[in-house]
PDB file of C-alpha atoms in Angstrom:
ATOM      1  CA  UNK A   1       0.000   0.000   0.000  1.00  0.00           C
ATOM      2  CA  UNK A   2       1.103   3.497  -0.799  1.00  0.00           C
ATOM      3  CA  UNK A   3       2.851   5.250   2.248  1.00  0.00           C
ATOM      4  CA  UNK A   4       0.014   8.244   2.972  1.00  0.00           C
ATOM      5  CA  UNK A   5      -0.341  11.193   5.338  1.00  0.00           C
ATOM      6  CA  UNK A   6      -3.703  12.606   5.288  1.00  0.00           C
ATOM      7  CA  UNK A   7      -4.561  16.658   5.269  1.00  0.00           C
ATOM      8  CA  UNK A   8      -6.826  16.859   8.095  1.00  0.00           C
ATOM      9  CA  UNK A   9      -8.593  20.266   9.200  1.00  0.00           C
ATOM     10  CA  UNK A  10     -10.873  18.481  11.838  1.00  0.00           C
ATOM     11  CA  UNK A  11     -13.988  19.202   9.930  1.00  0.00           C
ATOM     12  CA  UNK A  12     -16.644  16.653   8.208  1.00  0.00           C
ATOM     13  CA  UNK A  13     -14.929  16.594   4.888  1.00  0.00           C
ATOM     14  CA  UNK A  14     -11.978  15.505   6.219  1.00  0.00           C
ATOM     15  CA  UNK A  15     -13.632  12.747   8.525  1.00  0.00           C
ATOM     16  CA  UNK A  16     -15.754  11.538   5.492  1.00  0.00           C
ATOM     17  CA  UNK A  17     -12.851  11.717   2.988  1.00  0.00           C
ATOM     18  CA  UNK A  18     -10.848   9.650   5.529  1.00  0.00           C
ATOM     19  CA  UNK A  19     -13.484   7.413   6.273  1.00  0.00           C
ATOM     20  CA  UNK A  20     -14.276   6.767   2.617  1.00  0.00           C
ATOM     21  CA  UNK A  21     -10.209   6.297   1.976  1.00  0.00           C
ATOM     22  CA  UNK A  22      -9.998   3.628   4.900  1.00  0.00           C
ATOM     23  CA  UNK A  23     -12.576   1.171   3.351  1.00  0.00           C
ATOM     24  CA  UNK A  24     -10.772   1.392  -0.086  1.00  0.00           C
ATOM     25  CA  UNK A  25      -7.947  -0.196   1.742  1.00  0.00           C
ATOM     26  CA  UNK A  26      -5.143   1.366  -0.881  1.00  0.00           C
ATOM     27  CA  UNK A  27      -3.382   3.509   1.364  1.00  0.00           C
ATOM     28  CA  UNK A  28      -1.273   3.259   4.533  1.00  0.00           C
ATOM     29  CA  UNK A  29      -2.379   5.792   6.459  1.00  0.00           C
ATOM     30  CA  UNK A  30      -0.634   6.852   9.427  1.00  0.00           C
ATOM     31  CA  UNK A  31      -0.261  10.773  10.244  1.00  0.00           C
ATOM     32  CA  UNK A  32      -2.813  13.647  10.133  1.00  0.00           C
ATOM     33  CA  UNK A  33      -1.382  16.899   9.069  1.00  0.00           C
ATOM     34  CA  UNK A  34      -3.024  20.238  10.442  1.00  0.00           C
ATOM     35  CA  UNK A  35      -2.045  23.533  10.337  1.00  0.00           C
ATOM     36  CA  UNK A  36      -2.319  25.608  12.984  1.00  0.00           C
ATOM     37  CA  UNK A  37      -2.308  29.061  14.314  1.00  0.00           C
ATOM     38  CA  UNK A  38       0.809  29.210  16.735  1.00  0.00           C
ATOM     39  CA  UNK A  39       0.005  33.204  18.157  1.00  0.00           C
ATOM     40  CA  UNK A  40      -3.459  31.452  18.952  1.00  0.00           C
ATOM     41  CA  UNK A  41      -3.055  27.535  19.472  1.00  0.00           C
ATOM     42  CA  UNK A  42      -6.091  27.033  17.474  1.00  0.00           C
ATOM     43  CA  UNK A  43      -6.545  25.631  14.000  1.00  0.00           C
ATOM     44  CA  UNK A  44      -6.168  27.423  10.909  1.00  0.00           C
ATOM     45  CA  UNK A  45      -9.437  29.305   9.645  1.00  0.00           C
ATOM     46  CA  UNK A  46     -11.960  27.004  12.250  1.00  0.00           C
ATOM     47  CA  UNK A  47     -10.309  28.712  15.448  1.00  0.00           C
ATOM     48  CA  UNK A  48     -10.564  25.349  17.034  1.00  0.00           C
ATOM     49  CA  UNK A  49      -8.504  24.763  19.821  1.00  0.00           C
ATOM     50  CA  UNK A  50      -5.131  23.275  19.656  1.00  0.00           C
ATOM     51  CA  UNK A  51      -5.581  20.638  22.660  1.00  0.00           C
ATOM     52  CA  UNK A  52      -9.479  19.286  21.138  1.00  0.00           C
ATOM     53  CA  UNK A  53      -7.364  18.762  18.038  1.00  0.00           C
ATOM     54  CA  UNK A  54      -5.225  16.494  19.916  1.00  0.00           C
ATOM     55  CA  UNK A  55      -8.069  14.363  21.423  1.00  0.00           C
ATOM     56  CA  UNK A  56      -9.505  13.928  18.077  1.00  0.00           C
ATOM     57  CA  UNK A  57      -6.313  12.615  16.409  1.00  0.00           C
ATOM     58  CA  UNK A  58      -6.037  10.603  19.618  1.00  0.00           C
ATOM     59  CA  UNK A  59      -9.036   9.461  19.217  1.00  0.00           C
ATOM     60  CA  UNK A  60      -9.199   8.276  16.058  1.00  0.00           C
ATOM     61  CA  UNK A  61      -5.658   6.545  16.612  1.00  0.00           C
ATOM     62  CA  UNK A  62      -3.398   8.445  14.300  1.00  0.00           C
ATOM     63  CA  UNK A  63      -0.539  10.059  14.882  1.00  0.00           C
ATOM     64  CA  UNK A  64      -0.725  14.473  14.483  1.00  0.00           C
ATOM     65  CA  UNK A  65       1.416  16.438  12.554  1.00  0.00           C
ATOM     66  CA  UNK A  66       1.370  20.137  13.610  1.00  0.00           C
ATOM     67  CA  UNK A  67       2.343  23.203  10.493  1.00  0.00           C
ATOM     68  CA  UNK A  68       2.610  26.345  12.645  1.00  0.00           C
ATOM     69  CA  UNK A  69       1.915  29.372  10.950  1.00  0.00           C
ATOM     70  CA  UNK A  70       2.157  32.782  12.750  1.00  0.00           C
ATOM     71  CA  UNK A  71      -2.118  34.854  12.908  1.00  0.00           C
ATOM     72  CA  UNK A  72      -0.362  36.966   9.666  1.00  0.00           C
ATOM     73  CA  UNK A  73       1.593  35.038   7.158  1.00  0.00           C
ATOM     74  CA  UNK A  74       1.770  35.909   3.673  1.00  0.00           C
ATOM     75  CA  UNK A  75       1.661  33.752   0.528  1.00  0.00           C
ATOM     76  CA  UNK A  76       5.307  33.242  -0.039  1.00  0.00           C
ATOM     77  CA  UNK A  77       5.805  32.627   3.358  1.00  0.00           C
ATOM     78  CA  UNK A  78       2.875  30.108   3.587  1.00  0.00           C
ATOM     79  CA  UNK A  79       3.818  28.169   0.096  1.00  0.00           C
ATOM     80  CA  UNK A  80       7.471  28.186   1.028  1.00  0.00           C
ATOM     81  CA  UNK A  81       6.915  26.574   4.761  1.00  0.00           C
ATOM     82  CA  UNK A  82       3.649  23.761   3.361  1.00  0.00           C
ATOM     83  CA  UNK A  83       6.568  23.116   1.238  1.00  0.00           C
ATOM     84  CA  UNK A  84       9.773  22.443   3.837  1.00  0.00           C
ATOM     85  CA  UNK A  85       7.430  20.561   5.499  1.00  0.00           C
ATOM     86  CA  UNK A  86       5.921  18.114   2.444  1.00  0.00           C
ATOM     87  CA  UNK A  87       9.929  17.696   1.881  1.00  0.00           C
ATOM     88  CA  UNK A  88       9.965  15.963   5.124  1.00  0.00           C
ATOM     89  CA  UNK A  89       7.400  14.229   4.921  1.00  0.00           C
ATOM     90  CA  UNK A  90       9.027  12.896   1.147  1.00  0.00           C
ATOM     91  CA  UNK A  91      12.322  12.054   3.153  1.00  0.00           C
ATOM     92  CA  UNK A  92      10.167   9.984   5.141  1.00  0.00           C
ATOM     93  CA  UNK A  93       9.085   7.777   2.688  1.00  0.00           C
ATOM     94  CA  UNK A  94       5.277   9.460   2.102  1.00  0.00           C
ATOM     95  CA  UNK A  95       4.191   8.925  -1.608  1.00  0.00           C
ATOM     96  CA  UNK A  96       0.196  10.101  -1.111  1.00  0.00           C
ATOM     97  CA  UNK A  97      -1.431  12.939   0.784  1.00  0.00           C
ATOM     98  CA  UNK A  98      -5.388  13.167   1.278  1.00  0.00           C
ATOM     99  CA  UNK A  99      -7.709  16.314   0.726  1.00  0.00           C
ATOM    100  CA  UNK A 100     -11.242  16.162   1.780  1.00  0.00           C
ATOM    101  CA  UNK A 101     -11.852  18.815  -1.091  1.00  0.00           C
ATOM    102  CA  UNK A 102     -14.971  17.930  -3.088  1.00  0.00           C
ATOM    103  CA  UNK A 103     -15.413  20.686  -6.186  1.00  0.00           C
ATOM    104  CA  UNK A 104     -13.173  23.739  -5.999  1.00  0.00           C
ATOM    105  CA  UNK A 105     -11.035  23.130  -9.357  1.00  0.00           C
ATOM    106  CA  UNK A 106      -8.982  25.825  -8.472  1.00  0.00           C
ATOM    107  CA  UNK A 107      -7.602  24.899  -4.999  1.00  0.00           C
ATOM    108  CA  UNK A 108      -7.298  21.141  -6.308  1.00  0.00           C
ATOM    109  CA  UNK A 109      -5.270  22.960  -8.847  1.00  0.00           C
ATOM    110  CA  UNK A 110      -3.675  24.815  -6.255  1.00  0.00           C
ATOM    111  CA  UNK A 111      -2.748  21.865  -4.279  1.00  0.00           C
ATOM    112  CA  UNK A 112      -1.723  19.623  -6.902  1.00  0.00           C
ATOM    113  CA  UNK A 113       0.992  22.271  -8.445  1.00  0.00           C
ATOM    114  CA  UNK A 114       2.635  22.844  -4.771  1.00  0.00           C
ATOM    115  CA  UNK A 115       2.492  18.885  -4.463  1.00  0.00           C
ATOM    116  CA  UNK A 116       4.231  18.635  -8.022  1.00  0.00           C
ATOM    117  CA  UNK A 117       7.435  20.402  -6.858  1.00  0.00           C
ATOM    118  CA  UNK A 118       8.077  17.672  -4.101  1.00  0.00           C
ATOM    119  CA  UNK A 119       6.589  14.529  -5.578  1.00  0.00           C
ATOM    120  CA  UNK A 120       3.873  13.821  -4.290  1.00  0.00           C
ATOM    121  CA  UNK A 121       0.339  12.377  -5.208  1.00  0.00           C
ATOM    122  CA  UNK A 122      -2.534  14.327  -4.072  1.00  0.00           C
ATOM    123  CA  UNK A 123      -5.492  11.492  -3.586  1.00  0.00           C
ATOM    124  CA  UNK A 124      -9.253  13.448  -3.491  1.00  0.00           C
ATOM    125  CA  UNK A 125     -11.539  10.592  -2.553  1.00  0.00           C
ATOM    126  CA  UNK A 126     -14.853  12.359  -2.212  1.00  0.00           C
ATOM    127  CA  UNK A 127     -14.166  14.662  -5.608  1.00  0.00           C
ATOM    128  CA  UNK A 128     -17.566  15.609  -7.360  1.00  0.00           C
ATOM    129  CA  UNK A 129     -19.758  14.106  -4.637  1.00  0.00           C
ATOM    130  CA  UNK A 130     -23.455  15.897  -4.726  1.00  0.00           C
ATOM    131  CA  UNK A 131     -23.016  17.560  -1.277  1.00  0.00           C
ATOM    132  CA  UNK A 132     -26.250  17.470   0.243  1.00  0.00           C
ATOM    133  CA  UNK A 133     -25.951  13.134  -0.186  1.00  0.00           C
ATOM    134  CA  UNK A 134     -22.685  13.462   1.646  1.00  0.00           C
ATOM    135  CA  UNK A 135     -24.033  15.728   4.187  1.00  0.00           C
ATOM    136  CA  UNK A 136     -26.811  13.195   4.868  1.00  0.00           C
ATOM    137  CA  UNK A 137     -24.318  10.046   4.221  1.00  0.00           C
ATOM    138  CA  UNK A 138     -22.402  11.446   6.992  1.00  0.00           C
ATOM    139  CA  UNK A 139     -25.213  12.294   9.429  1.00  0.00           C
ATOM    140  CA  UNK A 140     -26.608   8.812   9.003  1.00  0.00           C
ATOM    141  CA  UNK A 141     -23.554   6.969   9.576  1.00  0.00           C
ATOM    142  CA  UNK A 142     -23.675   8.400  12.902  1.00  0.00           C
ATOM    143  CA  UNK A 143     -21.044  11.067  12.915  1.00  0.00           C
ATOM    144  CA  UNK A 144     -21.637  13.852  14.883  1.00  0.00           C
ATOM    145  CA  UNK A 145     -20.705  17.456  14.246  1.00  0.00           C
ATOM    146  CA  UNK A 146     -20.416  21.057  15.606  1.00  0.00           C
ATOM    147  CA  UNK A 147     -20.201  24.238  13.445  1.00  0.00           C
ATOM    148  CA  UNK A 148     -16.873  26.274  14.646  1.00  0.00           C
ATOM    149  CA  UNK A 149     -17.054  28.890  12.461  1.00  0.00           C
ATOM    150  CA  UNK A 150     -19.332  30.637   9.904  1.00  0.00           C
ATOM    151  CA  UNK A 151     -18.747  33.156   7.192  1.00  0.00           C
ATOM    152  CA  UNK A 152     -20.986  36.339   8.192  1.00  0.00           C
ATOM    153  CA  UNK A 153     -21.403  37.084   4.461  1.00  0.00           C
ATOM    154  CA  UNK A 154     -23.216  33.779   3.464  1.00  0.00           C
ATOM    155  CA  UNK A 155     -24.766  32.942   7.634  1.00  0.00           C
ATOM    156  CA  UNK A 156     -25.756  35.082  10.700  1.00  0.00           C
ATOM    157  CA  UNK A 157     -24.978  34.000  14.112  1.00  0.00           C
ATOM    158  CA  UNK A 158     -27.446  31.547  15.133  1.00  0.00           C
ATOM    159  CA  UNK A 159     -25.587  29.040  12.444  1.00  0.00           C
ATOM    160  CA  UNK A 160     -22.519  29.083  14.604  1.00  0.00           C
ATOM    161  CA  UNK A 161     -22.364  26.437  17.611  1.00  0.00           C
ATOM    162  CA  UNK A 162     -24.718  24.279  16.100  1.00  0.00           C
ATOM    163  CA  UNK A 163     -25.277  20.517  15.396  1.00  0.00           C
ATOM    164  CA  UNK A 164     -24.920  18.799  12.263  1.00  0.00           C
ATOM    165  CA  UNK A 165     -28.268  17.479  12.051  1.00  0.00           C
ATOM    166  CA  UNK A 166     -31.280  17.270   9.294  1.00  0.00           C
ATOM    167  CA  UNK A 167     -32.632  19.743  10.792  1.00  0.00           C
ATOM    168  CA  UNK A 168     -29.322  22.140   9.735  1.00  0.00           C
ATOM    169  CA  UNK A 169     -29.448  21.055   6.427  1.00  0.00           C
ATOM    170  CA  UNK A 170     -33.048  22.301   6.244  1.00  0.00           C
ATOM    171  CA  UNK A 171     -32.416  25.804   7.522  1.00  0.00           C
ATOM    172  CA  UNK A 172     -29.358  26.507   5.434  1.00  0.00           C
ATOM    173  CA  UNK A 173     -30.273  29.493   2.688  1.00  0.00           C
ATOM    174  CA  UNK A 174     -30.318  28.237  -0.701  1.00  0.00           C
ATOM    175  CA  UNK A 175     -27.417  29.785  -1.871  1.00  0.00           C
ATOM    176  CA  UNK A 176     -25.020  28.124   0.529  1.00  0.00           C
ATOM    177  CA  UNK A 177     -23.912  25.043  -0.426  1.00  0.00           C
ATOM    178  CA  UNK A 178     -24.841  21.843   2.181  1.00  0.00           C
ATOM    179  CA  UNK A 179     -21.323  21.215   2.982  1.00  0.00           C
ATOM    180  CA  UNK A 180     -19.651  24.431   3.035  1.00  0.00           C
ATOM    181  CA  UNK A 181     -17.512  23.709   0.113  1.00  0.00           C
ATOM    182  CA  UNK A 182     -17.512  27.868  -0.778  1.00  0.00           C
ATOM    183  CA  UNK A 183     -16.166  28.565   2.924  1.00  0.00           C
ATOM    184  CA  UNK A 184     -19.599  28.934   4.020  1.00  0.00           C
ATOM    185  CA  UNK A 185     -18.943  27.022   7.310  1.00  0.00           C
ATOM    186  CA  UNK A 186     -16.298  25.133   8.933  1.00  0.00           C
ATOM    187  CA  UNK A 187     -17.280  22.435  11.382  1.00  0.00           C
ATOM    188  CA  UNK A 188     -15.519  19.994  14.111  1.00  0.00           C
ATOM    189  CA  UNK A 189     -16.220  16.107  14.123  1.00  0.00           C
ATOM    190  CA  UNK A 190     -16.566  14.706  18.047  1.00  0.00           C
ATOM    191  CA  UNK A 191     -17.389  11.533  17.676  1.00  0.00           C
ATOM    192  CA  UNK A 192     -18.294   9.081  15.253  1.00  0.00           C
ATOM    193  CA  UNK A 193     -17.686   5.536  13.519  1.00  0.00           C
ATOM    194  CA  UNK A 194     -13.775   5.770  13.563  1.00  0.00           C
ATOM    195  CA  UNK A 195     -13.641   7.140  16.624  1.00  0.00           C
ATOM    196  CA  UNK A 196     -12.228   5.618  19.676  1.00  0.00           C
ATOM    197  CA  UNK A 197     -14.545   7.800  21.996  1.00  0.00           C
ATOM    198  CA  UNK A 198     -16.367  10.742  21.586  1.00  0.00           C
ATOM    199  CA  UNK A 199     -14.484  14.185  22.271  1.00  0.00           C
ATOM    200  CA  UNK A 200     -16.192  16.023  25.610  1.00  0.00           C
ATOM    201  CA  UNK A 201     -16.396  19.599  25.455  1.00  0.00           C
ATOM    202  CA  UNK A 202     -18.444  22.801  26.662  1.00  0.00           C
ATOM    203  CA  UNK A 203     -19.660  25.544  24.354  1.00  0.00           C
ATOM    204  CA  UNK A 204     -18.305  28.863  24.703  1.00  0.00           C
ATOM    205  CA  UNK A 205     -19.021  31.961  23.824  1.00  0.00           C
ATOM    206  CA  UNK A 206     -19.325  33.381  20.054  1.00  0.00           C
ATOM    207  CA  UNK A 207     -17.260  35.892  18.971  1.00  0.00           C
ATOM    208  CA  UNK A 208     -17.428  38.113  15.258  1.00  0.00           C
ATOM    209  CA  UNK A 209     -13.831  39.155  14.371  1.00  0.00           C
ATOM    210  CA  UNK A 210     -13.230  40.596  11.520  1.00  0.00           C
ATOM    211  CA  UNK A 211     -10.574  40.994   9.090  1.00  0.00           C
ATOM    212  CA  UNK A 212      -8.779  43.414   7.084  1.00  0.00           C
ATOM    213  CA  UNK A 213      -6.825  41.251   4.795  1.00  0.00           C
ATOM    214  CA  UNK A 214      -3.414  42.930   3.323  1.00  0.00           C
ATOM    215  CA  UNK A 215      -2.537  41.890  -0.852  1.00  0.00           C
ATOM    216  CA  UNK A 216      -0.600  38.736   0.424  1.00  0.00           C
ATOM    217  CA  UNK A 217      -2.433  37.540   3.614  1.00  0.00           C
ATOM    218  CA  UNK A 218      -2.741  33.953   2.784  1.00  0.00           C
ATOM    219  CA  UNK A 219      -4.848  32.973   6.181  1.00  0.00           C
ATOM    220  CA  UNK A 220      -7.948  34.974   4.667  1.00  0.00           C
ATOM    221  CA  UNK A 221      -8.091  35.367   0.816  1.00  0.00           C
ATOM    222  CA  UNK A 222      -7.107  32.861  -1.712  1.00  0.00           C
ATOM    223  CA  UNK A 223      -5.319  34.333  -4.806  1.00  0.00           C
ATOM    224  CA  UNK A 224      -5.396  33.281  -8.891  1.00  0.00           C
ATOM    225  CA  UNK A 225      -3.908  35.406 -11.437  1.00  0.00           C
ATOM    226  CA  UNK A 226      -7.327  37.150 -12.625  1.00  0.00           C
ATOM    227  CA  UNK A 227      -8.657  38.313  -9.057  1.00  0.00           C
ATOM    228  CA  UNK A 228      -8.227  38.377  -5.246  1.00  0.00           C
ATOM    229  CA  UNK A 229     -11.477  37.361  -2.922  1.00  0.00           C
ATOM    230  CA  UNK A 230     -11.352  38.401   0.621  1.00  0.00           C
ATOM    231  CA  UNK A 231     -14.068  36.971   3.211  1.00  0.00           C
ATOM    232  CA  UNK A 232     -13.916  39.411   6.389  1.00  0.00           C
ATOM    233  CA  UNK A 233     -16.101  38.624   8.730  1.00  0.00           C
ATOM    234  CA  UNK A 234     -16.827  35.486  10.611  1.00  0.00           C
ATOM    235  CA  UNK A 235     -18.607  33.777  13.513  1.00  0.00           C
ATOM    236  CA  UNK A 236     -16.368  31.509  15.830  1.00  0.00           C
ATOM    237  CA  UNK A 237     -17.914  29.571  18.694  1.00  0.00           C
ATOM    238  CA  UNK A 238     -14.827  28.786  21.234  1.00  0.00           C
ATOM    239  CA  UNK A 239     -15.250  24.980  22.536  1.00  0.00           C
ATOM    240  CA  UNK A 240     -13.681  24.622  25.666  1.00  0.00           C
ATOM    241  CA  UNK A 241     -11.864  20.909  26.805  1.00  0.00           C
ATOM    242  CA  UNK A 242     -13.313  19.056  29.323  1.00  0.00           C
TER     243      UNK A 242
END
């Protein structure tokens, strides 16, 4: 099997791409690679804490991988650092990464061109699902899921801090997509089929920070040659370790 480390953010994508990935038996999968906010300790973009991000890899019995980024890194500084560390990872004998992306061509693009460089294969096993059937695939299996963060352009408040159920799926506007695939929402996965035990926590408070993004901010915008998009605003709900 081919030697794999898996790009895990601690959302549902990732936990369904990894669960899908598992049952195709293909890939030796043995590290989770996150990237995380070092001024903060919390996980890029979801604001999740660093130590529930160590249950859950605990939890679901893989080793964790930590990419520490400073709250304002640029571009450059981001590609050039993803890239020292997918050079170690190389040296270590790693042939395959995992993405739980499902239909952004461009950051699969992305991804794959930065992989490229070192030599590795980027593996996307849940590429061009209908997202509403994974959404429900994933709530029927018996995962269970907490929104972390929302974009305040696409959701208000009352979507942060809440359960993945049917009953979510149902309220989301039409325009957002059912798994958050456009950055809508960013969620954390406590329990669940491949988990060892769930992940005990308290809700916080929620919190709107906003952003003011500068030309090469690479936490908050993603760049192409035609056109920069910057999402400023968002909803975090702070989950505090039992």
């Amino acid at each position: 099997m081919h030697k794999t480390y898996f790009n895990w953010s601690s959302g549902k994508d990732s936990c369904m791409a990894l669960y899908h990935v598992l049952e195709q038996n293909k890939y030796d999968i043995s590290t989770l690679l996150t990237t995380v906010n070092k001024d903060y300790k919390r996980v890029s973009m979801h604001g999740l804490r660093e130590e529930l991000l160590d249950q859950q890899a605990d939890s679901l019995g893989f080793l964790l991988k930590k990419i520490k980024f400073p709250a304002q890194v640029s571009m450059d500084s981001y590609n050039e650092t993803m890239r020292g560390a997918v050079e170690e990872l190389k040296k270590e004998q790693y042939t395959h990464c995992i993405f739980g992306d499902i239909f952004l061509e461009d950051l699969r693009g992305y991804r794959e061109s930065q992989l490229n460089l070192v030599g590795i294969k980027g593996v996307f096993p849940l590429w061009n699902r209908n997202t509403k059937e994974l959404l429900l695939e994933f709530i029927t299996l018996g995962f269970k899921a907490i929104t972390v963060c929302v974009n305040a352009k696409y959701l208000d408040e009352t979507f942060c801090g809440r359960l993945l159920d049917e009953e979510f799926l149902k309220d989301l506007p039409a325009e957002v997509d059912p798994c958050g695939e456009n950055g809508e929402f960013h969620t954390f996965v406590y329990d669940g089929p491949l988990f060892k035990h769930p992940i005990d926590f308290e809700i916080g408070e929620k919190v709107l920070r906003t952003y003011e993004p500068s030309k090469d901010d690479g936490d908050n915008c993603f760049v192409d040659d035609e056109e920069q998009h910057w999402d400023t605003a968002f909803w975090y709900c702070d989950l505090i370790p039992k």
